[in-house]
Short mmCIF file of C-alpha atoms and ligand atoms in Angstrom, two decimals:
data_model
loop_
_atom_site.label_atom_id
_atom_site.label_comp_id
_atom_site.label_asym_id
_atom_site.label_seq_id
_atom_site.Cartn_x
_atom_site.Cartn_y
_atom_site.Cartn_z
CA UNK A 1 -7.57 -14.99 -0.77
CA UNK A 2 -3.94 -13.38 -0.16
CA UNK A 3 -3.21 -10.53 -2.34
CA UNK A 4 -0.14 -8.22 -2.55
CA UNK A 5 -0.51 -4.65 -4.12
CA UNK A 6 2.70 -3.59 -5.83
CA UNK A 7 3.55 -0.10 -7.44
CA UNK A 8 5.31 3.21 -6.98
CA UNK A 9 4.22 5.56 -4.02
CA UNK A 10 0.86 7.33 -5.52
CA UNK A 11 0.36 4.36 -8.22
CA UNK A 12 -3.06 3.86 -6.50
CA UNK A 13 -2.45 0.65 -4.33
CA UNK A 14 -4.70 2.04 -1.48
CA UNK A 15 -7.50 3.16 -3.54
CA UNK A 16 -7.51 -0.42 -5.29
CA UNK A 17 -6.84 -2.30 -2.09
CA UNK A 18 -9.89 -0.76 -0.46
CA UNK A 19 -11.99 -1.53 -3.37
CA UNK A 20 -10.70 -5.06 -3.13
CA UNK A 21 -11.35 -5.58 0.49
CA UNK A 22 -14.95 -4.29 0.48
CA UNK A 23 -15.95 -6.38 -2.38
CA UNK A 24 -14.16 -9.44 -1.36
CA UNK A 25 -15.00 -8.83 2.44
CA UNK A 26 -11.30 -9.24 3.42
CA UNK A 27 -9.16 -6.73 5.52
CA UNK A 28 -7.09 -4.15 3.85
CA UNK A 29 -3.90 -3.88 5.62
CA UNK A 30 -1.70 -0.91 4.79
CA UNK A 31 1.87 -0.73 6.88
CA UNK A 32 1.83 3.13 6.06
CA UNK A 33 -1.45 3.19 7.80
CA UNK A 34 -0.35 1.26 10.76
CA UNK A 35 2.87 3.54 11.11
CA UNK A 36 0.60 6.51 10.72
CA UNK A 37 -1.76 5.44 13.46
CA UNK A 38 1.09 4.75 15.68
CA UNK A 39 2.67 8.26 15.15
CA UNK A 40 -0.71 9.96 15.71
CA UNK A 41 -1.09 7.93 19.15
CA UNK A 42 2.32 9.02 19.85
CA UNK A 43 3.77 5.38 20.70
CA UNK A 44 7.38 4.43 20.60
CA UNK A 45 7.05 2.49 17.42
CA UNK A 46 5.57 5.74 15.75
CA UNK A 47 8.13 7.72 17.10
CA UNK A 48 10.83 5.40 15.57
CA UNK A 49 8.86 5.08 12.37
CA UNK A 50 8.40 8.73 11.91
CA UNK A 51 12.11 9.48 11.69
CA UNK A 52 12.40 7.34 8.61
CA UNK A 53 8.93 8.03 6.96
CA UNK A 54 9.64 11.90 7.13
CA UNK A 55 13.11 11.31 5.03
CA UNK A 56 11.30 9.33 2.49
CA UNK A 57 13.25 6.28 3.72
CA UNK A 58 11.95 2.82 4.32
CA UNK A 59 11.41 1.60 8.32
CA UNK A 60 13.73 -1.05 8.94
CA UNK A 61 12.90 -4.53 7.74
CA UNK A 62 12.97 -6.05 11.31
CA UNK A 63 10.37 -3.55 12.73
CA UNK A 64 7.97 -3.63 9.85
CA UNK A 65 8.08 -7.33 9.67
CA UNK A 66 7.21 -7.70 13.18
CA UNK A 67 4.27 -5.32 12.91
CA UNK A 68 2.94 -7.04 9.79
CA UNK A 69 3.08 -10.60 11.14
CA UNK A 70 1.26 -9.35 14.25
CA UNK A 71 -1.41 -7.86 12.13
CA UNK A 72 -1.87 -11.07 9.90
CA UNK A 73 -2.06 -13.24 12.82
CA UNK A 74 -5.49 -11.70 13.86
CA UNK A 75 -8.71 -13.57 13.62
CA UNK A 76 -10.01 -11.17 10.76
CA UNK A 77 -7.32 -12.42 8.46
CA UNK A 78 -8.41 -16.09 8.37
CA UNK A 79 -9.97 -15.79 4.88
CA UNK A 80 -7.19 -13.81 3.40
CA UNK A 81 -6.39 -10.19 3.23
CA UNK A 82 -4.83 -7.69 0.76
CA UNK A 83 -1.76 -6.21 1.67
CA UNK A 84 -0.92 -2.61 0.65
CA UNK A 85 2.60 -1.40 0.81
CA UNK A 86 4.01 -4.68 2.23
CA UNK A 87 6.29 -6.17 1.30
CA UNK A 88 8.60 -3.51 0.08
CA UNK A 89 11.91 -5.16 0.01
CA UNK A 90 13.11 -8.67 -0.94
CA UNK A 91 13.94 -9.64 2.80
CA UNK A 92 10.24 -8.74 3.72
CA UNK A 93 8.97 -10.79 0.92
CA UNK A 94 11.14 -13.89 1.98
CA UNK A 95 9.69 -13.50 5.47
CA UNK A 96 6.11 -13.58 4.28
CA UNK A 97 6.59 -16.61 2.07
CA UNK A 98 8.19 -18.34 4.91
CA UNK A 99 5.72 -17.69 7.30
CA UNK A 100 2.86 -18.71 5.18
CA UNK A 101 4.57 -21.80 4.27
CA UNK A 102 4.89 -22.71 7.90
CA UNK A 103 0.83 -22.73 7.75
CA UNK A 104 1.00 -24.69 4.53
CA UNK A 105 -0.20 -21.25 2.68
CA UNK A 106 0.94 -19.03 0.08
CA UNK A 107 0.15 -15.57 -1.63
CA UNK A 108 -2.26 -15.81 -4.59
CA UNK A 109 -1.35 -12.82 -6.45
CA UNK A 110 1.03 -9.97 -6.46
CA UNK A 111 -0.78 -7.34 -8.58
CA UNK A 112 1.78 -4.64 -9.84
CA UNK A 113 -0.19 -1.22 -10.38
CA UNK A 114 1.81 0.26 -13.12
CA UNK A 115 2.20 4.07 -13.31
CA UNK A 116 4.99 6.13 -14.85
CA UNK A 117 7.02 8.32 -12.56
CA UNK A 118 5.96 11.42 -14.51
CA UNK A 119 2.37 11.08 -13.24
CA UNK A 120 3.24 10.39 -9.51
CA UNK A 121 4.39 13.79 -8.61
CA UNK A 122 1.15 15.48 -9.73
CA UNK A 123 -0.75 12.82 -8.37
CA UNK A 124 0.71 13.07 -5.00
CA UNK A 125 0.31 16.80 -4.54
CA UNK A 126 -3.37 16.39 -5.23
CA UNK A 127 -3.70 13.34 -2.59
CA UNK A 128 -5.77 14.00 0.34
CA UNK A 129 -5.98 11.28 3.03
CA UNK A 130 -8.29 10.76 6.07
CA UNK A 131 -6.22 10.48 8.85
CA UNK A 132 -9.25 8.49 10.80
CA UNK A 133 -10.13 5.58 8.38
CA UNK A 134 -7.19 5.63 5.95
CA UNK A 135 -9.46 6.57 2.95
CA UNK A 136 -7.66 8.27 0.24
CA UNK A 137 -8.85 11.11 -2.39
CA UNK A 138 -7.56 13.45 -4.97
CA UNK A 139 -8.52 16.94 -5.25
CA UNK A 140 -8.98 16.30 -9.14
CA UNK A 141 -9.32 12.75 -9.98
CA UNK A 142 -11.17 11.47 -7.13
CA UNK A 143 -12.82 13.98 -4.97
CA UNK A 144 -14.84 13.68 -1.82
CA UNK A 145 -18.59 14.27 -2.12
CA UNK A 146 -17.87 17.35 0.04
CA UNK A 147 -14.85 19.40 -0.21
CA UNK A 148 -11.96 18.46 2.51
CA UNK A 149 -14.30 15.87 4.11
CA UNK A 150 -14.33 12.07 4.21
CA UNK A 151 -17.22 10.46 2.47
CA UNK A 152 -16.69 7.42 4.81
CA UNK A 153 -16.47 8.82 8.21
CA UNK A 154 -16.93 12.58 8.02
CA UNK A 155 -13.23 13.41 9.33
CA UNK A 156 -11.31 16.41 8.03
CA UNK A 157 -9.01 15.32 5.16
CA UNK A 158 -5.17 16.11 5.35
CA UNK A 159 -2.34 16.43 3.20
CA UNK A 160 0.34 13.93 4.10
CA UNK A 161 3.69 15.22 5.62
CA UNK A 162 5.65 12.92 3.20
CA UNK A 163 3.66 13.81 -0.01
CA UNK A 164 5.71 17.21 -0.47
CA UNK A 165 7.44 16.92 -3.86
CA UNK A 166 10.97 16.72 -2.66
CA UNK A 167 9.98 13.90 -0.48
CA UNK A 168 8.00 12.12 -3.02
CA UNK A 169 11.32 12.24 -5.41
CA UNK A 170 13.08 10.56 -2.62
CA UNK A 171 10.53 8.04 -2.17
CA UNK A 172 10.44 7.19 -5.79
CA UNK A 173 13.99 6.61 -5.85
CA UNK A 174 13.74 4.20 -2.81
CA UNK A 175 11.11 2.57 -4.77
CA UNK A 176 13.19 1.84 -7.78
CA UNK A 177 15.99 0.79 -5.80
CA UNK A 178 14.40 -1.57 -3.09
CA UNK A 179 10.65 -2.34 -4.20
CA UNK A 180 10.80 -2.69 -7.77
CA UNK A 181 12.92 -5.77 -7.66
CA UNK A 182 9.85 -7.53 -6.06
CA UNK A 183 8.46 -7.64 -9.64
CA UNK A 184 10.74 -10.11 -10.74
CA UNK A 185 10.73 -12.00 -7.61
CA UNK A 186 6.92 -12.54 -8.05
CA UNK A 187 7.36 -13.09 -11.77
CA UNK A 188 9.60 -15.97 -10.71
CA UNK A 189 6.74 -17.39 -8.46
CA UNK A 190 4.39 -17.14 -11.48
CA UNK A 191 1.91 -14.89 -9.39
CA UNK A 192 2.80 -11.41 -10.85
CA UNK A 193 -0.07 -9.68 -12.80
CA UNK A 194 0.36 -6.26 -14.00
CA UNK A 195 -2.45 -3.67 -14.81
CA UNK A 196 -2.61 -0.16 -16.17
CA UNK A 197 -2.89 2.29 -13.29
CA UNK A 198 -3.16 5.32 -15.39
CA UNK A 199 -6.80 4.68 -16.35
CA UNK A 200 -10.04 5.47 -14.37
CA UNK A 201 -9.96 3.94 -10.72
CA UNK A 202 -13.02 1.81 -11.55
CA UNK A 203 -11.21 0.63 -14.94
CA UNK A 204 -8.18 -0.35 -13.01
CA UNK A 205 -10.46 -2.12 -10.52
CA UNK A 206 -12.05 -4.20 -13.38
CA UNK A 207 -8.76 -5.16 -14.52
CA UNK A 208 -8.04 -6.61 -11.23
CA UNK A 209 -11.26 -8.31 -10.75
CA UNK A 210 -10.65 -10.35 -13.95
CA UNK A 211 -7.47 -11.53 -12.35
CA UNK A 212 -8.77 -12.35 -9.10
CA UNK A 213 -11.48 -14.40 -11.01
CA UNK A 214 -8.54 -16.77 -12.04
CA UNK A 215 -8.58 -18.33 -8.54
P1 ADP B 301 2.54 5.20 -0.23
O1 ADP B 301 1.07 4.28 -0.35
O2 ADP B 301 2.44 6.66 -0.93
O3 ADP B 301 3.41 4.15 -1.04
P2 ADP B 301 2.71 4.06 2.23
O4 ADP B 301 1.71 4.90 3.23
O5 ADP B 301 2.56 2.88 1.87
O6 ADP B 301 3.14 5.08 1.22
O7 ADP B 301 4.14 4.42 3.36
C1 ADP B 301 4.46 5.60 3.78
C2 ADP B 301 5.83 5.32 4.49
O8 ADP B 301 5.76 4.43 5.55
C3 ADP B 301 6.94 4.60 3.52
O9 ADP B 301 7.49 5.86 2.76
C4 ADP B 301 7.86 4.09 4.34
O10 ADP B 301 8.75 5.09 5.03
C5 ADP B 301 6.84 3.48 5.68
N1 ADP B 301 6.59 2.25 5.07
C6 ADP B 301 5.33 1.72 4.74
N2 ADP B 301 5.37 0.43 4.56
C7 ADP B 301 6.62 0.15 4.75
C8 ADP B 301 7.33 -1.30 4.51
N3 ADP B 301 6.61 -2.44 3.99
N4 ADP B 301 8.53 -1.35 4.55
C9 ADP B 301 9.23 -0.20 5.07
N5 ADP B 301 8.79 1.16 5.15
C10 ADP B 301 7.58 1.25 4.98
P1 ADP B 302 -0.72 4.33 -3.16
O1 ADP B 302 -1.38 3.81 -2.15
O2 ADP B 302 -0.25 3.69 -4.30
O3 ADP B 302 0.46 5.38 -2.69
P2 ADP B 302 -3.24 5.99 -3.50
O4 ADP B 302 -4.30 4.85 -3.54
O5 ADP B 302 -3.19 6.65 -2.15
O6 ADP B 302 -1.78 5.34 -3.90
O7 ADP B 302 -3.48 7.13 -4.68
C1 ADP B 302 -2.57 8.15 -4.84
C2 ADP B 302 -3.27 9.44 -5.37
O8 ADP B 302 -3.79 9.15 -6.60
C3 ADP B 302 -4.59 9.47 -4.40
O9 ADP B 302 -4.84 10.91 -4.39
C4 ADP B 302 -5.61 8.96 -5.24
O10 ADP B 302 -6.95 9.39 -4.94
C5 ADP B 302 -5.28 9.09 -6.68
N1 ADP B 302 -5.61 8.04 -7.70
C6 ADP B 302 -5.81 6.87 -7.30
N2 ADP B 302 -6.18 5.93 -8.32
C7 ADP B 302 -6.14 6.91 -9.42
C8 ADP B 302 -6.22 6.56 -10.71
N3 ADP B 302 -6.49 5.70 -11.10
N4 ADP B 302 -6.51 8.01 -11.53
C9 ADP B 302 -6.06 9.02 -10.95
N5 ADP B 302 -5.87 9.20 -9.61
C10 ADP B 302 -5.79 8.10 -8.81
ZN1 ZN B 303 -12.35 8.69 6.83
#
């Protein structure tokens, strides 16, 4: 099963993608996590990506597509995957569709996690992320068992550099301009499904699970 998570920054794509991945036994692939891992390791890719990410801009399509196609070609992706944060532009979506078509394959669902802009800023300021395993928490809504520590791997949680309110506002603008058109794109392909992202994470997941049962 191949699933795409769509939604504004902070809509809960990562939270839901992790749940889907662990329930369905498929990898969770986040282009943001791949970039952050590269920044941490100090690679050339990381250095280039960081200049865009710090400004709340998208990393150029060419670079992003290359990273994503390398990742989905790996063995663990044979039975499918859940993409979180890719595609983010129409050209990225076109490349993915073309590459899958070459393999006689296709995306099953694009799940739009719908959260109004008003909710996003407060969600982001409370977001805490695990720099090691990519798990995300929220100080109020999704707290870890022990404050500041990842439940899954015991690492210390951090506030992401790009989750400052000014950068979040920019990212929301970029989302509306460059990523939101994908809703229409996948509606046209008949695979868009929308869930209410403002309810409790486990209720969001229940709605997604019903959709996935359609396959
Ligand atoms: P969020 O989950 O909050 O939306 P991500 O971790 O997905 O954030 O992305 C963080 C940043 O990484 C983005 O603001 C952008 O700069 C970069 N990025 C991630 N995925 C892509 C992509 N598919 N295309 C271009 N840039 C991306
Ligand atoms: P995205 O990957 O779309 O940027 P995340 O999954 O990282 O979003 O979620 C953004 C923030 O909101 C995190 O702090 C997360 O713990 C929290 N969160 C996720 N889902 C919900 C929800 N349904 N209700 C409240 N907070 C949520
Ligand atoms: Zn962790």
